[in-house]
CSV table of C-alpha atoms and ligand atoms in Angstrom, one decimal:
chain,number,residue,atom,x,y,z
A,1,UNK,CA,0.0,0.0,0.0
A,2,UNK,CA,1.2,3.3,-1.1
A,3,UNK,CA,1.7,5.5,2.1
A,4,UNK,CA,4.1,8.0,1.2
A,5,UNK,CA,3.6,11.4,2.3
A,6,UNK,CA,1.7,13.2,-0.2
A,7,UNK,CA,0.6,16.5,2.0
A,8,UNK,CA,2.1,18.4,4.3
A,9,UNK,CA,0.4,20.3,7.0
A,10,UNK,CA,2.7,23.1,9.1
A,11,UNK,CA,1.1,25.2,11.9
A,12,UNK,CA,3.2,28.8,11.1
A,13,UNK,CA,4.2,30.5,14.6
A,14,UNK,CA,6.4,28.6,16.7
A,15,UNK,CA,6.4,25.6,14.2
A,16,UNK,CA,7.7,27.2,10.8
A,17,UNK,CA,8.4,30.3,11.7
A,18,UNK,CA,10.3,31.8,14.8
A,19,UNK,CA,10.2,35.7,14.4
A,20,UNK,CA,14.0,36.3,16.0
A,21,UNK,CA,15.8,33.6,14.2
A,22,UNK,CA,17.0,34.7,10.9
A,23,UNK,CA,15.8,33.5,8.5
A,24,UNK,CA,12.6,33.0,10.6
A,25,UNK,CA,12.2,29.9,8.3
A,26,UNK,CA,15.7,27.9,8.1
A,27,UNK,CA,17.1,27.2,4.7
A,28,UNK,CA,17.4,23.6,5.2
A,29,UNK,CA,13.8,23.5,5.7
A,30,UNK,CA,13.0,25.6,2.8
A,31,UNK,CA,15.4,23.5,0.5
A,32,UNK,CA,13.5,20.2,2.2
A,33,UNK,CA,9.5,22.1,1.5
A,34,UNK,CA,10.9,22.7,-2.0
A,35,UNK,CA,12.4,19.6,-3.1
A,36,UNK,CA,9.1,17.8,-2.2
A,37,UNK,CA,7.0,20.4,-3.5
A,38,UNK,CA,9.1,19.8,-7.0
A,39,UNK,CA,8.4,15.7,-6.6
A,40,UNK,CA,4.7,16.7,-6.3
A,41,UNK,CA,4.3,16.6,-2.3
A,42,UNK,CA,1.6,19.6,-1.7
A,43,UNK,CA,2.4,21.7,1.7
A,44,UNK,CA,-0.3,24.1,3.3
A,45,UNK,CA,0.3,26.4,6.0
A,46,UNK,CA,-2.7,25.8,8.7
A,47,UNK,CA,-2.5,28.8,10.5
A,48,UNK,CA,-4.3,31.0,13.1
A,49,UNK,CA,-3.4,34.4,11.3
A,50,UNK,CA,-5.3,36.2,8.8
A,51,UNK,CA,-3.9,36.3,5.5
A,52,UNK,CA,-2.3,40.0,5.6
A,53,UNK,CA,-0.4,39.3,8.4
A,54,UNK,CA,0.5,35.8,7.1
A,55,UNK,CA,1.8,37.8,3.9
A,56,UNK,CA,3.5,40.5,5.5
A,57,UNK,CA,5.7,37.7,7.7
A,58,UNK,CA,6.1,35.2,4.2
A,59,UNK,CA,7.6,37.9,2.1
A,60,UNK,CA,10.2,39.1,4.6
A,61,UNK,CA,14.0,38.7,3.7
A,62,UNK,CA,15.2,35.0,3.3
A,63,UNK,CA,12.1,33.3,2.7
A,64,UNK,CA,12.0,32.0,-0.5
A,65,UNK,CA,9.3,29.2,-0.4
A,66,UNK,CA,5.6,29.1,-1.2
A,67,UNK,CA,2.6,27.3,0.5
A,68,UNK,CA,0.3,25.3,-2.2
A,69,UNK,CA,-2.4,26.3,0.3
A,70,UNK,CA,-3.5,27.8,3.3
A,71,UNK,CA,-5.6,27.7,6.0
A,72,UNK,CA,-6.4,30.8,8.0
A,73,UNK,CA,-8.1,31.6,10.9
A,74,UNK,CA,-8.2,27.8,11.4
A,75,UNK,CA,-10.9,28.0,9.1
A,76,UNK,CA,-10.7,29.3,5.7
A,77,UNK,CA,-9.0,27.4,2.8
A,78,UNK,CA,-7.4,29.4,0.0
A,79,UNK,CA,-5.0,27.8,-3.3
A,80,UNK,CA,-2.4,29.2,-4.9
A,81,UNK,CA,-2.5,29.9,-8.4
A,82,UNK,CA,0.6,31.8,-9.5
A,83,UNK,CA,1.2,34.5,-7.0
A,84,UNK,CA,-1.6,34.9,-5.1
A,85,UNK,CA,-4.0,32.9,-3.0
A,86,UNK,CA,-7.8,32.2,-4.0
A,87,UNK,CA,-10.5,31.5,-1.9
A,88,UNK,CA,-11.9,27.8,-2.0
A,89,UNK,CA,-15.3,29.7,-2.0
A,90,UNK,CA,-16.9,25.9,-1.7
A,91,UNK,CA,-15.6,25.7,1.7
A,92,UNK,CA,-15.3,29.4,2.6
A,93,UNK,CA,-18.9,30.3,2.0
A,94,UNK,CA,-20.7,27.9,3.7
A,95,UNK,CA,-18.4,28.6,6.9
A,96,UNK,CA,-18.7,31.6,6.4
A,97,UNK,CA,-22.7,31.8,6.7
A,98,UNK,CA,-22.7,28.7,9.9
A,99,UNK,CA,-20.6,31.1,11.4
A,100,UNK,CA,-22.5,34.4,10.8
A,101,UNK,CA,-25.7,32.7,12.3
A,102,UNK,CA,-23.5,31.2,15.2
A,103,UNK,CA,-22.9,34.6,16.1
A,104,UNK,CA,-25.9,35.9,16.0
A,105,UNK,CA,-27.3,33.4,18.2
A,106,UNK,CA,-24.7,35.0,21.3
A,107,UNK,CA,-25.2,38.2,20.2
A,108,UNK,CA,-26.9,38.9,23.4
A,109,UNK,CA,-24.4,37.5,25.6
A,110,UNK,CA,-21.7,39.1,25.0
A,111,UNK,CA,-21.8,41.9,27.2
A,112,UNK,CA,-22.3,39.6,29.8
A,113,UNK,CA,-19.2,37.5,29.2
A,114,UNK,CA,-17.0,40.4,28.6
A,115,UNK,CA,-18.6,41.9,31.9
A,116,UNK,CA,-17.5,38.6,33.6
A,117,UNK,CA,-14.1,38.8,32.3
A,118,UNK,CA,-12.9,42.5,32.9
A,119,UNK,CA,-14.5,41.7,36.9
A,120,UNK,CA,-11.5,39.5,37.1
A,121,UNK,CA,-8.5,39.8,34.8
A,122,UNK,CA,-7.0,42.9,32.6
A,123,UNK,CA,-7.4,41.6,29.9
A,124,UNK,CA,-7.7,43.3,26.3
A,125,UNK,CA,-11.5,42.0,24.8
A,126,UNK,CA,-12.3,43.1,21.1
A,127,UNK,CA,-14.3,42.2,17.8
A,128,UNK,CA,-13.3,41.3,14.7
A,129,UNK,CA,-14.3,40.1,11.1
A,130,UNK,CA,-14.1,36.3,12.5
A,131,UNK,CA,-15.5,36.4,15.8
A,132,UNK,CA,-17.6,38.4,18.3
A,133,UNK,CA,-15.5,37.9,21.0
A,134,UNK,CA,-11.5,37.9,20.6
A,135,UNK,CA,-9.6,38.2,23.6
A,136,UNK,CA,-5.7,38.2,24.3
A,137,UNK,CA,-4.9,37.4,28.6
A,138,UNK,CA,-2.3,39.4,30.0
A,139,UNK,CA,-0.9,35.3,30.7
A,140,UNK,CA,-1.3,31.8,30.3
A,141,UNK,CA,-2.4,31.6,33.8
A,142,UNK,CA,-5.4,34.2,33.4
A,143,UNK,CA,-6.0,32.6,30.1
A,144,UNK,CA,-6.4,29.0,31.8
A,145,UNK,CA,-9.5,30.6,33.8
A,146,UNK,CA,-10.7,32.6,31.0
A,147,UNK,CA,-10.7,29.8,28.4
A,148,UNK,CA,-12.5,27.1,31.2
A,149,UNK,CA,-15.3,29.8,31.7
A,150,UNK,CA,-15.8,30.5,28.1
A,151,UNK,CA,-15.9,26.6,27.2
A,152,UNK,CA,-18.4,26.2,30.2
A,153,UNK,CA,-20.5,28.6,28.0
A,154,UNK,CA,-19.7,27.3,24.9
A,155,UNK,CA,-21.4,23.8,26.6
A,156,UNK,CA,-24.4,25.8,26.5
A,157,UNK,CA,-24.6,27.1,23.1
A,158,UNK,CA,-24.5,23.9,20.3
A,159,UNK,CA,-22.1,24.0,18.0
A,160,UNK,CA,-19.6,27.1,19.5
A,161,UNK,CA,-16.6,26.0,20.2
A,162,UNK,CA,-13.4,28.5,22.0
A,163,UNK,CA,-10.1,28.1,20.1
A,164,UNK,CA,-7.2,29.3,22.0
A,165,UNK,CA,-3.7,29.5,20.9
A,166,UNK,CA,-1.2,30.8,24.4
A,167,UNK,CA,-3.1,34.0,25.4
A,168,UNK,CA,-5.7,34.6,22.3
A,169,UNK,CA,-8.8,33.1,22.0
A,170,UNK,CA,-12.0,33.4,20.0
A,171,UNK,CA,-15.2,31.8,19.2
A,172,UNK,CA,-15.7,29.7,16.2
A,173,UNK,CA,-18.3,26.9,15.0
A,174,UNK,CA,-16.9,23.8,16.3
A,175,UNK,CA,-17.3,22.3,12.5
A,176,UNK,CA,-14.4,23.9,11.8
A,177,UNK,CA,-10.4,23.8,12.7
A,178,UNK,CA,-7.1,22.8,11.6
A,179,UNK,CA,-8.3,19.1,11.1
A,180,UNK,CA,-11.6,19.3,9.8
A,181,UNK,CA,-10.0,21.8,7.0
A,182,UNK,CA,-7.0,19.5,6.4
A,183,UNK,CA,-9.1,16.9,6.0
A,184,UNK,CA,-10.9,19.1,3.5
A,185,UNK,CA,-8.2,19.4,1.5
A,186,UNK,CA,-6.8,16.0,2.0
A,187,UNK,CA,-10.3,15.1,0.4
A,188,UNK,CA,-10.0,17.5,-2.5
A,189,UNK,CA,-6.2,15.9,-3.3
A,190,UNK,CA,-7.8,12.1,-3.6
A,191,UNK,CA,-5.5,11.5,-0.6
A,192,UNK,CA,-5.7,9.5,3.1
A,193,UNK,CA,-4.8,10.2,6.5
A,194,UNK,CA,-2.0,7.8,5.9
A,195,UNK,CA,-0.3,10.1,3.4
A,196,UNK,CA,-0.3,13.6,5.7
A,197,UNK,CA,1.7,14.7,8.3
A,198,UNK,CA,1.1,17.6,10.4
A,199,UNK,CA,3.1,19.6,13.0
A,200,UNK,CA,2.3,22.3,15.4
A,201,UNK,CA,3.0,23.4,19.0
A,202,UNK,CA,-0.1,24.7,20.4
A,203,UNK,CA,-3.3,24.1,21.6
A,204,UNK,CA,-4.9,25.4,18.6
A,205,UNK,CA,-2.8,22.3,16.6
A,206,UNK,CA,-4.6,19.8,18.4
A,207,UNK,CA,-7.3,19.2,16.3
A,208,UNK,CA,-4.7,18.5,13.1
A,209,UNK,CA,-2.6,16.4,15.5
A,210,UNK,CA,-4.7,13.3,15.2
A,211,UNK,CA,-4.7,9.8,13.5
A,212,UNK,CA,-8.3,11.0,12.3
A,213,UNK,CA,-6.4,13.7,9.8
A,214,UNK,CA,-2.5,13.1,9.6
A,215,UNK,CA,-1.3,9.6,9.8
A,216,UNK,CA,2.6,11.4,10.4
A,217,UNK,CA,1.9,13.3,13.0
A,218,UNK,CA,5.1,16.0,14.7
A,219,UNK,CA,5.8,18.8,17.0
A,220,UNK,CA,8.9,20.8,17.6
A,221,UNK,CA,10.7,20.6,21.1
A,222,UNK,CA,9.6,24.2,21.6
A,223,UNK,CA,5.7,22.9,21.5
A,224,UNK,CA,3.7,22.8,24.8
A,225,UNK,CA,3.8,19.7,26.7
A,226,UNK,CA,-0.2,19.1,25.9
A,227,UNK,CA,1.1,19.0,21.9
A,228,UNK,CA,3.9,16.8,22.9
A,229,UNK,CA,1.9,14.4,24.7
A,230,UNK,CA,-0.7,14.1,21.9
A,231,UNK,CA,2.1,13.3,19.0
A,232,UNK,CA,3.5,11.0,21.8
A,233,UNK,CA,0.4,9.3,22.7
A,234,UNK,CA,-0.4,8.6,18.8
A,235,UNK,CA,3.1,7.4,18.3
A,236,UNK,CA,4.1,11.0,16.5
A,237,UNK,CA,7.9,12.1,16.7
A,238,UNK,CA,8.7,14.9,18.9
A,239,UNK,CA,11.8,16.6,17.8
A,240,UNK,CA,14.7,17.5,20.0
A,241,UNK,CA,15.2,20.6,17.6
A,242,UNK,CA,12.8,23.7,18.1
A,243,UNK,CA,10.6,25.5,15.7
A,244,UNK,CA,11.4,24.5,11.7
A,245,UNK,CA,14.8,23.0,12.6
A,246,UNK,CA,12.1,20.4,14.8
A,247,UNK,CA,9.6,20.1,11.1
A,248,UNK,CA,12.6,19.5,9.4
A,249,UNK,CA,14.0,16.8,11.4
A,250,UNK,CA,10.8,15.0,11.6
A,251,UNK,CA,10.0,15.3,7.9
A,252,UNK,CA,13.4,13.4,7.5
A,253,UNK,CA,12.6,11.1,10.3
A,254,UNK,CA,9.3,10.1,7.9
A,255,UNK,CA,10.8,10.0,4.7
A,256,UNK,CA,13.4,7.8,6.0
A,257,UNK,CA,11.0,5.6,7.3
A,258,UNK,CA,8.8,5.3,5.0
A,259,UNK,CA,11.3,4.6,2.4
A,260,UNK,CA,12.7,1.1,3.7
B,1,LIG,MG1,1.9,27.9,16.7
């Protein structure tokens, strides 16, 4: 059975990319990216950014590769074609509208929540074009709190779902994250689980990181011990290297395997 690794799924902060290493991406996993992408391999970024500030950070100096796709937001899937990244308007529109009458269903509530929140924690609360309610803690602590009572509300509303990456947070419909959009794509390649791997390092990964989506599953040493023990506990390889240097070494670690 043909299980080579046919997609490649990379979180972007803290996995890829580390801001203060230069270049933020290494070269030997740009030269890696490449090579496979030449061979055929396809490689999306699955991201929590939005796509300007994605662009802004992928066309700094030294990066020279380019994502077949992306996922933003955890949510929306877009293709390259040449230069520049199209909407998968298939997939976007519809979550687009579940998520626009999510919304609206908690519209009420959100003065209450954000009351509840300011009571206890300074904490910076604010709108934007993908969720009612975005929030960045002033620390992982405050955020542990924070994120329990907004999933104790979410249990009350169906489908809303929190995602949470270190100290932001925001709503989304729980049909949609990192692994239900890889396994869109994974889906629109003719592909299997058995022929993705994915690597992140934060709690926002966690839906990719699973057997469901991504029989290869990786994380960087730099990725927080909940990551870690998920790749562990599905028998994924934890690198001793942080942030690309880590996707790097456990692309190799794959390809090596799955060779002999
Ligand atoms: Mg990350």
């Amino acid at each position: 059975m043909d299980n080579s690794i046919q997609l490649i799924s990379t979180d972007f902060d803290g996995t890829l990319f580390a801001e203060f290493e230069n270049p933020p991406i290494p070269l030997p996993l740009q030269d890696l990216l490449g090579g496979l992408q030449a061979q055929g391999v396809k490689w999306v970024i699955n991201t929590g950014r939005e796509m300007s500030s994605l662009m802004e950070s992928l066309a700094g100096p030294g990066i020279e590769v380019q994502p077949d796709y992306l996922v933003l937001v955890e949510r929306e899937i877009h293709q390259r074609h040449e230069a520049r990244y199209i909407g998968l308007e298939e997939w976007n529109t519809p979550c687009h509208r579940l998520h626009g009458a999510l919304f609206e269903r908690i519209h009420a509530e959100l003065p209450r929540l954000s009351a509840w929140i300011n009571a206890r924690f300074r904490a910076t609360i604010y709108e934007d074009a993908y969720s009612p309610l975005c929030l960045i803690a002033h620390n992982n602590g405050d955020m542990d709190a924070i994120h329990a009572f907004l999933e104790a509300f979410c249990r009350t509303v169906p489908r809303l779902s929190v995602v949470r990456n270190d100290v932001y947070a925001r709503f989304c419909h729980d049909a949609y994250n990192k692994g239900t959009a890889l396994a869109e794509l994974t889906r629109r390649l003719g592909l299997q689980p058995r022929h993705v791997f994915a690597a992140g390092d934060h709690l926002n990964d966690l839906p990719m990181l699973s057997p469901a989506y991504a029989a290869a599953l990786a994380a960087p040493a730099n990725a927080i011990q909940a990551v870690q023990a998920a790749v562990r506990r599905h028998q994924g390889f934890v690198s001793n290297y942080p942030h690309g240097h880590g996707v790097a070494d456990a692309i190799k670690y794959y390809l090596a395997d799955r060779s002999s």
